[in-house]
């Protein structure tokens, strides 16, 4: 698999915040359901 892509922007290291936000939202939604 190719690890380099030709795109006009630079990809920085993956941030943990999108995953943290998704887990937080899931926890909030399941908490509201109960």
XYZ file of C-alpha atoms in Angstrom:
34
model
C 0.000 0.000 0.000
C 1.228 3.488 -0.816
C 2.040 5.541 2.267
C 2.581 8.914 0.582
C -0.175 10.819 -1.169
C 0.023 13.796 -3.485
C -2.199 16.442 -1.946
C -1.892 20.205 -1.494
C -1.997 20.036 2.298
C 0.224 18.462 4.936
C -1.206 15.792 7.210
C 0.037 16.197 10.755
C 0.043 13.447 13.375
C -3.406 12.127 14.145
C -5.120 13.998 16.933
C -6.857 12.022 19.707
C -9.629 14.636 19.981
C -12.022 13.340 17.282
C -12.022 9.897 18.905
C -12.357 11.423 22.377
C -15.257 13.560 21.174
C -16.992 10.568 19.586
C -16.690 8.555 22.799
C -17.946 11.538 24.812
C -20.972 12.005 22.563
C -21.767 8.291 22.672
C -21.551 8.338 26.474
C -23.784 11.415 26.616
C -26.400 9.894 24.296
C -26.507 6.554 26.124
C -26.725 8.435 29.421
C -29.725 10.393 28.146
C -31.465 7.208 26.962
C -31.265 5.499 30.352
